[in-house]
XYZ file of N, CA and C in Angstrom:
294
model
N 25.290 8.579 -3.718
C 25.945 7.756 -4.699
C 25.204 7.946 -6.051
N 23.915 7.851 -5.919
C 23.236 8.096 -7.274
C 23.316 9.409 -7.734
N 23.451 10.462 -6.987
C 23.598 11.788 -7.453
C 25.073 12.124 -8.136
N 25.974 11.095 -8.014
C 27.249 11.283 -8.561
C 27.413 10.683 -10.106
N 26.235 10.156 -10.543
C 26.241 9.484 -11.883
C 26.347 10.504 -12.991
N 27.208 10.294 -13.946
C 27.290 11.125 -15.086
C 26.353 10.767 -16.056
N 26.041 11.528 -17.104
C 25.102 11.401 -18.044
C 25.315 10.114 -18.941
N 26.613 9.785 -19.324
C 26.997 8.639 -19.935
C 26.758 7.338 -19.126
N 26.878 7.385 -17.950
C 26.649 6.228 -16.961
C 25.203 5.909 -16.820
N 24.329 6.996 -16.921
C 22.863 6.830 -16.901
C 22.438 6.184 -18.188
N 22.979 6.669 -19.271
C 22.624 6.036 -20.591
C 23.017 4.589 -20.629
N 24.137 4.282 -20.154
C 24.628 3.019 -20.218
C 23.746 2.047 -19.175
N 23.241 2.615 -18.056
C 22.466 1.742 -17.229
C 21.108 1.500 -18.052
N 20.459 2.440 -18.661
C 19.293 2.404 -19.345
C 19.378 1.448 -20.395
N 20.528 1.432 -21.205
C 20.811 0.433 -22.255
C 20.909 -0.966 -21.715
N 21.479 -1.113 -20.643
C 21.556 -2.528 -19.969
C 20.170 -2.974 -19.535
N 19.408 -2.075 -19.011
C 17.979 -2.582 -18.571
C 17.282 -2.924 -19.826
N 17.440 -2.101 -20.922
C 16.669 -2.536 -22.190
C 17.133 -3.812 -22.781
N 18.360 -4.139 -22.616
C 18.842 -5.413 -23.192
C 18.369 -6.536 -22.182
N 18.364 -6.290 -20.975
C 17.892 -7.401 -20.205
C 16.393 -7.704 -20.170
N 15.538 -6.736 -20.123
C 14.175 -6.953 -19.993
C 13.424 -6.785 -21.500
N 13.897 -5.994 -22.370
C 13.374 -5.914 -23.751
C 12.328 -4.791 -23.679
N 12.181 -4.086 -24.777
C 11.279 -2.940 -25.011
C 9.932 -3.246 -24.685
N 9.458 -4.462 -24.956
C 8.037 -4.791 -24.817
C 7.658 -5.031 -23.341
N 8.549 -5.487 -22.542
C 8.311 -5.719 -21.126
C 8.324 -4.442 -20.292
N 9.038 -3.529 -20.664
C 9.214 -2.314 -19.830
C 7.921 -1.485 -19.597
N 7.004 -1.311 -20.600
C 5.757 -0.628 -20.281
C 4.931 -1.376 -19.210
N 4.970 -2.706 -19.288
C 4.143 -3.599 -18.327
C 4.741 -3.414 -16.955
N 6.063 -3.377 -16.911
C 6.795 -3.331 -15.624
C 6.451 -1.800 -15.006
N 6.398 -0.775 -15.816
C 6.153 0.526 -15.304
C 4.697 0.636 -14.983
N 3.813 -0.084 -15.587
C 2.390 -0.020 -15.262
C 2.180 -0.700 -13.895
N 2.832 -1.819 -13.712
C 2.644 -2.614 -12.442
C 3.304 -1.755 -11.265
N 4.427 -1.111 -11.557
C 5.114 -0.273 -10.436
C 4.182 0.925 -10.076
N 3.448 1.474 -11.088
C 2.465 2.500 -10.878
C 1.257 2.042 -9.947
N 0.774 0.890 -10.402
C -0.358 0.344 -9.651
C 0.014 0.024 -8.200
N 1.250 -0.437 -8.061
C 1.760 -0.697 -6.588
C 1.903 0.512 -5.894
N 2.348 1.485 -6.514
C 2.431 2.866 -5.807
C 1.116 3.400 -5.332
N 0.078 3.262 -6.368
C -1.284 3.658 -5.930
C -1.849 2.884 -4.756
N -1.569 1.640 -4.690
C -2.133 0.759 -3.699
C -1.459 1.133 -2.455
N -0.212 1.424 -2.290
C 0.659 1.684 -1.277
C 0.128 3.101 -0.719
N -0.135 4.030 -1.622
C -0.653 5.383 -1.200
C -2.074 5.272 -0.611
N -2.830 4.422 -1.197
C -4.315 4.274 -0.623
C -4.349 3.574 0.732
N -3.348 2.563 0.876
C -3.360 1.800 2.148
C -2.809 2.806 3.203
N -1.735 3.593 2.910
C -1.328 4.590 3.862
C -2.358 5.634 4.231
N -3.101 6.075 3.404
C -4.212 6.923 3.520
C -5.257 6.328 4.493
N -5.557 5.080 4.216
C -6.550 4.288 4.986
C -5.982 4.118 6.468
N -4.777 3.831 6.620
C -4.222 3.616 7.909
C -4.355 4.872 8.718
N -3.890 6.097 8.095
C -3.968 7.308 8.874
C -5.380 7.569 9.250
N -6.224 7.268 8.452
C -7.648 7.628 8.668
C -8.168 6.614 9.823
N -7.741 5.475 9.866
C -8.169 4.556 10.815
C -7.482 4.943 12.269
N -6.272 5.447 12.233
C -5.579 5.802 13.402
C -6.254 7.121 13.903
N -6.718 7.929 13.068
C -7.231 9.233 13.452
C -8.693 9.003 14.151
N -9.433 7.973 13.708
C -10.612 7.537 14.222
C -10.435 6.930 15.538
N -9.428 6.075 15.810
C -9.314 5.394 17.079
C -8.454 6.139 18.003
N -7.989 7.375 17.686
C -7.183 8.178 18.469
C -8.029 9.125 19.366
N -9.272 9.021 19.494
C -10.094 9.904 20.260
C -9.730 9.710 21.731
N -9.723 10.919 22.517
C -9.352 10.823 23.804
C -10.360 10.100 24.680
N -9.871 9.173 25.521
C -10.661 8.523 26.468
C -10.213 8.709 27.852
N -11.058 8.525 28.871
C -10.672 8.545 30.322
C -10.690 6.986 30.755
N -9.599 6.797 31.596
C -9.524 5.400 32.165
C -10.393 5.346 33.402
N -11.295 4.363 33.508
C -12.135 4.236 34.464
C -11.947 2.862 35.180
N -10.967 2.048 34.548
C -10.625 0.763 35.175
C -11.456 -0.287 34.629
N -12.376 -0.062 33.794
C -13.242 -1.144 33.207
C -12.553 -1.518 31.879
N -12.630 -2.868 31.656
C -12.102 -3.353 30.404
C -13.224 -3.486 29.398
N -13.515 -2.306 28.805
C -14.640 -2.190 27.745
C -14.036 -2.501 26.421
N -14.711 -3.145 25.558
C -14.433 -3.365 24.214
C -15.372 -2.554 23.393
N -14.563 -1.783 22.438
C -15.262 -0.897 21.609
C -16.285 -1.749 20.633
N -17.323 -1.117 20.301
C -18.157 -1.910 19.499
C -17.647 -2.070 18.016
N -17.948 -3.203 17.452
C -17.296 -3.664 16.150
C -18.330 -3.085 15.105
N -17.819 -2.604 14.078
C -18.730 -2.140 12.866
C -19.288 -3.403 12.272
N -20.546 -3.326 11.707
C -21.243 -4.467 11.230
C -20.921 -4.502 9.678
N -20.431 -3.545 9.024
C -20.157 -3.439 7.696
C -18.639 -3.912 7.537
N -18.428 -4.697 6.308
C -17.003 -5.095 6.066
C -16.306 -4.078 5.213
N -15.095 -3.656 5.502
C -14.361 -2.864 4.579
C -13.972 -3.435 3.459
N -13.797 -2.686 2.261
C -13.179 -3.308 0.981
C -12.169 -2.442 0.613
N -10.967 -2.870 0.367
C -9.881 -2.071 -0.074
C -9.843 -2.369 -1.560
N -9.901 -1.298 -2.366
C -9.819 -1.373 -3.810
C -8.393 -0.942 -4.274
N -7.781 -1.703 -5.149
C -6.442 -1.362 -5.466
C -6.334 -0.073 -6.330
N -7.135 0.159 -7.399
C -7.056 1.308 -8.047
C -8.485 1.603 -8.576
N -8.716 2.804 -8.872
C -10.121 3.090 -9.366
C -10.487 2.365 -10.558
N -11.478 1.652 -10.612
C -11.975 0.938 -11.689
C -11.418 -0.553 -11.783
N -10.493 -0.878 -10.893
C -9.804 -2.267 -10.931
C -10.549 -3.109 -9.864
N -11.699 -3.829 -10.384
C -12.436 -4.596 -9.432
C -11.846 -5.984 -9.190
N -10.843 -6.426 -10.101
C -10.237 -7.707 -9.873
C -9.526 -7.974 -8.589
N -8.901 -6.865 -8.216
C -7.949 -6.899 -7.035
C -8.701 -6.422 -5.738
N -9.966 -6.239 -5.668
C -10.663 -5.873 -4.529
C -10.776 -7.168 -3.620
N -10.535 -6.836 -2.295
C -10.704 -7.820 -1.272
C -11.373 -7.271 0.009
N -12.025 -8.123 0.708
C -12.527 -7.677 1.911
C -11.468 -7.737 2.997
N -11.497 -6.944 3.955
C -10.609 -6.777 4.987
C -11.061 -7.455 6.267
N -10.435 -8.555 6.698
C -10.907 -9.246 8.042
C -10.185 -8.532 9.035
N -10.818 -7.886 9.820
C -10.210 -7.195 11.097
C -10.204 -8.241 12.257
N -9.140 -8.372 12.964
C -9.100 -9.250 14.029
C -9.984 -8.938 15.181
N -10.595 -9.951 15.763
C -11.545 -9.828 16.832
C -10.808 -9.605 18.090
N -11.215 -8.708 18.965
C -10.480 -8.485 20.260
C -10.709 -9.646 21.158
N -9.780 -10.058 21.822
C -9.833 -11.122 22.801
C -9.896 -10.520 24.196
N -10.672 -11.302 25.113
C -10.883 -10.832 26.366
C -10.100 -11.858 27.272
N -9.557 -11.275 28.277
C -8.663 -12.098 29.214
C -9.439 -12.236 30.460
N -9.539 -13.462 31.153
C -10.379 -13.616 32.226
C -9.329 -13.721 33.390
């Protein structure tokens, strides 16, 4: 559907967006969209990295062993140099069933 747009229709859509949001708000909106994309990208990389670390082959022995927890807290940073949105990550503690 988007591929079927003609150049005049694209110009009309851009003009409507400019009228709705104003020229002053558009750079801020684009900047926040870029930050969101960087956050999403870094989170996806961190998840892949965590999955690769936990996907080590193990043999089943029948024991319910709990892997050791790391003593250092991870911090996810939104963008390079953006310290205002850094937050510690609280990983859930494993529960044991009796």
